[in-house]
């Protein structure tokens, strides 16, 4: 059977999506349209590029200099140019402080030295990056990795050459309707990036924007050469993780409101399946493993706080749609796993993958929903549809 697939975001926990997709494909199913946020956007993009579950599993096992390749996704920020520091927010902040007892010439020189010292010291450069670029780490290594994946192997017997393609070019080459969700913090708006809404936006940067957890990775600024979004110029707008506004936008496939179909195209008859990363469900415990939780300090502080704020802001809306369309959602176990736990042990990674496989198999083996009287069924369906329409319009407003 062919499904429209929705993939939730979840950072490193997104590994569970690969296990679920493997079980989905092994059952003989395939995809129609693909929609993803953050880690779900990465998964959706690779599937759109023709990646099989086995190829994605191989990518999860890659090593670089004896470490898991994903560990490099949280890279040290690159050096700052003198020009960038002079025009930066830290310089403006210090310029507003006037020490009356120090001559201006001496004071300016001291401030410049302080800024240079902070920016050049590896221990404090991340703090300067957070102030100037909006993120503690750089995601340059992720961009390089994704570009390599989009140019590796074959799709339908032809070499993949997708890394330099814009969304329209990618659609023309694959005929796969892929959409990834991001958040424009400049205008406070959800962005649904696909070949219709942002045809000139590069595929790699659409995914990069969708996965940019606020304060963790440096923000992405929309470039003029990426063209308009729905005819509007976004040049200079700051764009981050789509989970800031909706981590699981399954309603975008359900709603048939004109504002929604303008983004997603006409509503389809294909069944919809959403893969939800559920942190309340335990993944299988690796045998013989007592303690192996490699949660970084930022997972306990900055990321945990910001994710908590994001979850609070989005969970109420997402839960309303999930409850109304529970039969379209497979819940994937991820309790005990960290959002930035990219360097998890092989045993933990395999347990998470197996949890995804088990959950998908159980979902696909569910018996049909018991029949209810036609009048009650129609009323419940209408109410659920109204909920999806209302939430879809809310997140797009």
Coordinates of N, CA and C in Angstrom, one line a residue, residues 48-136:
X48 N 13.3 10.4 0.0 CA 12.9 11.0 -1.3 C 14.1 10.8 -2.3
X49 N 15.3 10.8 -1.8 CA 16.5 10.6 -2.6 C 16.7 9.1 -3.0
X50 N 15.8 8.2 -2.6 CA 15.8 6.8 -2.9 C 16.5 5.9 -1.9
X51 N 16.8 6.4 -0.8 CA 17.5 5.6 0.2 C 16.6 4.5 0.7
X52 N 17.2 3.3 0.8 CA 16.5 2.2 1.4 C 16.8 2.2 2.9
X53 N 16.0 1.4 3.6 CA 16.3 1.3 5.1 C 17.7 0.8 5.3
X54 N 18.1 -0.1 4.5 CA 19.5 -0.7 4.7 C 20.6 0.4 4.5
X55 N 20.4 1.2 3.5 CA 21.3 2.3 3.3 C 21.3 3.3 4.4
X56 N 20.2 3.6 5.0 CA 20.1 4.5 6.1 C 20.8 3.9 7.3
X57 N 20.6 2.6 7.5 CA 21.2 1.9 8.6 C 22.7 1.9 8.5
X58 N 23.2 1.8 7.3 CA 24.7 1.8 7.1 C 25.2 3.2 7.4
X59 N 24.4 4.3 7.0 CA 24.8 5.6 7.4 C 24.9 5.9 8.9
X60 N 24.0 5.2 9.6 CA 24.0 5.3 11.1 C 25.2 4.7 11.7
X61 N 25.9 3.9 11.0 CA 27.1 3.2 11.6 C 28.4 3.8 11.2
X62 N 28.4 4.8 10.4 CA 29.6 5.4 9.9 C 30.5 6.0 11.0
X63 N 31.8 5.7 10.8 CA 32.8 6.2 11.8 C 33.7 7.2 11.1
X64 N 34.2 8.2 11.9 CA 35.2 9.1 11.4 C 36.2 9.4 12.5
X65 N 37.5 9.1 12.2 CA 38.5 9.2 13.2 C 38.2 8.5 14.5
X66 N 37.6 7.3 14.4 CA 37.3 6.5 15.5 C 36.1 6.9 16.3
X67 N 35.4 7.9 15.8 CA 34.2 8.4 16.5 C 33.0 8.3 15.6
X68 N 31.8 8.2 16.1 CA 30.6 8.2 15.3 C 30.5 9.5 14.5
X69 N 30.2 9.4 13.2 CA 30.2 10.5 12.4 C 29.2 11.6 12.9
X70 N 28.2 11.2 13.5 CA 27.2 12.1 14.0 C 27.7 13.0 15.1
X71 N 28.8 12.6 15.8 CA 29.3 13.4 16.9 C 29.8 14.7 16.4
X72 N 30.3 14.7 15.1 CA 30.8 15.9 14.5 C 29.7 16.9 14.2
X73 N 28.4 16.5 14.3 CA 27.4 17.5 14.0 C 27.3 18.6 14.9
X74 N 27.9 18.5 16.1 CA 28.0 19.5 17.1 C 29.4 20.0 17.1
X75 N 29.8 20.7 16.0 CA 31.2 21.1 15.9 C 31.5 22.5 16.5
X76 N 32.8 22.7 16.8 CA 33.2 23.9 17.4 C 33.0 25.1 16.4
X77 N 32.5 26.2 16.8 CA 32.2 27.3 15.9 C 33.5 27.7 15.2
X78 N 33.5 28.1 13.9 CA 34.6 28.6 13.2 C 35.0 30.0 13.7
X79 N 36.3 30.4 13.4 CA 36.7 31.7 13.9 C 35.9 32.8 13.3
X80 N 36.0 34.0 14.0 CA 35.2 35.2 13.6 C 36.2 36.1 12.9
X81 N 35.8 36.8 11.9 CA 36.6 37.8 11.3 C 36.5 39.1 12.1
X82 N 37.5 39.9 12.0 CA 37.5 41.2 12.7 C 36.3 42.0 12.3
X83 N 36.0 42.0 11.0 CA 34.8 42.8 10.5 C 33.5 42.3 11.2
X84 N 33.3 41.0 11.3 CA 32.1 40.5 11.9 C 32.0 40.8 13.4
X85 N 33.2 40.8 14.1 CA 33.2 41.2 15.5 C 32.9 42.7 15.7
X86 N 33.4 43.5 14.8 CA 33.2 45.0 14.9 C 31.7 45.3 14.7
X87 N 31.0 44.5 13.8 CA 29.6 44.8 13.5 C 28.7 43.9 14.4
X88 N 29.2 43.2 15.3 CA 28.4 42.2 16.0 C 27.7 42.8 17.2
X89 N 26.8 41.9 17.8 CA 26.0 42.2 18.9 C 26.8 42.5 20.2
X90 N 27.9 41.7 20.4 CA 28.7 41.8 21.6 C 29.4 43.2 21.6
X91 N 29.9 43.6 20.4 CA 30.5 45.0 20.3 C 29.5 46.0 20.6
X92 N 28.3 45.9 20.1 CA 27.2 46.9 20.3 C 26.9 47.0 21.8
X93 N 26.8 45.8 22.4 CA 26.5 45.8 23.9 C 27.6 46.5 24.7
X94 N 28.8 46.2 24.4 CA 29.9 46.8 25.2 C 30.0 48.3 24.9
X95 N 29.7 48.7 23.6 CA 29.7 50.1 23.3 C 28.7 50.9 24.1
X96 N 27.7 50.3 24.6 CA 26.7 51.0 25.3 C 27.1 51.2 26.8
X97 N 28.2 50.6 27.2 CA 28.7 50.7 28.5 C 29.8 51.8 28.5
X98 N 29.7 52.8 29.3 CA 30.6 53.9 29.3 C 31.3 54.0 30.7
X99 N 32.6 53.7 30.8 CA 33.3 53.8 32.0 C 33.9 55.2 32.1
X100 N 33.2 56.1 32.9 CA 33.6 57.5 32.9 C 35.0 57.8 33.3
X101 N 35.6 56.9 34.1 CA 36.9 57.1 34.7 C 38.0 56.7 33.7
X102 N 37.7 56.1 32.5 CA 38.7 55.6 31.6 C 38.6 56.5 30.3
X103 N 39.7 57.0 29.8 CA 39.6 57.8 28.5 C 39.0 56.9 27.4
X104 N 38.2 57.5 26.5 CA 37.5 56.8 25.5 C 38.4 56.0 24.6
X105 N 39.6 56.5 24.3 CA 40.5 55.8 23.4 C 41.0 54.5 24.1
X106 N 41.3 54.6 25.3 CA 41.8 53.4 26.1 C 40.6 52.5 26.3
X107 N 39.4 53.0 26.6 CA 38.3 52.1 26.8 C 37.9 51.3 25.6
X108 N 37.9 52.0 24.4 CA 37.6 51.3 23.2 C 38.6 50.2 22.9
X109 N 39.9 50.5 23.2 CA 40.9 49.5 22.9 C 40.7 48.3 23.9
X110 N 40.4 48.5 25.1 CA 40.2 47.5 26.1 C 39.0 46.6 25.6
X111 N 37.9 47.2 25.2 CA 36.7 46.5 24.8 C 37.1 45.6 23.6
X112 N 37.8 46.1 22.6 CA 38.2 45.3 21.5 C 39.1 44.1 21.9
X113 N 40.0 44.3 22.9 CA 40.8 43.2 23.3 C 40.0 42.2 24.0
X114 N 39.0 42.6 24.8 CA 38.1 41.6 25.5 C 37.3 40.8 24.4
X115 N 36.8 41.4 23.4 CA 36.0 40.7 22.4 C 36.9 39.8 21.7
X116 N 38.1 40.2 21.3 CA 39.1 39.3 20.6 C 39.5 38.1 21.4
X117 N 39.7 38.4 22.7 CA 40.1 37.3 23.6 C 39.0 36.2 23.7
X118 N 37.8 36.7 23.9 CA 36.6 35.8 24.0 C 36.4 35.0 22.7
X119 N 36.6 35.6 21.5 CA 36.3 35.0 20.3 C 37.5 34.0 19.9
X120 N 38.7 34.3 20.3 CA 39.8 33.5 20.0 C 40.0 32.3 20.9
X121 N 39.5 32.4 22.1 CA 39.7 31.3 23.1 C 38.7 30.2 22.8
X122 N 39.2 28.9 22.5 CA 38.3 27.8 22.2 C 37.3 27.6 23.3
X123 N 37.6 28.0 24.6 CA 36.7 27.8 25.7 C 35.5 28.7 25.7
X124 N 35.7 29.9 25.2 CA 34.7 30.9 25.2 C 34.1 31.3 23.8
X125 N 34.7 30.7 22.7 CA 34.2 31.0 21.4 C 32.8 30.6 21.2
X126 N 32.4 29.5 21.8 CA 31.0 29.0 21.7 C 30.0 30.1 22.3
X127 N 30.4 30.7 23.3 CA 29.6 31.7 23.9 C 29.4 32.9 23.0
X128 N 30.5 33.3 22.3 CA 30.4 34.4 21.4 C 29.6 34.0 20.2
X129 N 29.7 32.7 19.8 CA 28.9 32.2 18.7 C 27.4 32.2 19.0
X130 N 27.1 31.9 20.3 CA 25.7 31.9 20.7 C 25.1 33.3 20.6
X131 N 25.9 34.3 21.0 CA 25.5 35.7 20.9 C 25.4 36.2 19.5
X132 N 26.4 35.9 18.7 CA 26.5 36.5 17.3 C 25.7 35.6 16.3
X133 N 25.7 34.3 16.4 CA 25.2 33.5 15.4 C 23.9 32.7 15.9
X134 N 23.6 32.8 17.1 CA 22.4 32.2 17.6 C 22.5 30.7 18.0
X135 N 23.7 30.2 18.0 CA 23.9 28.8 18.4 C 25.2 28.5 19.0
X136 N 25.3 27.6 19.9 CA 26.5 27.2 20.6 C 27.5 26.4 19.7

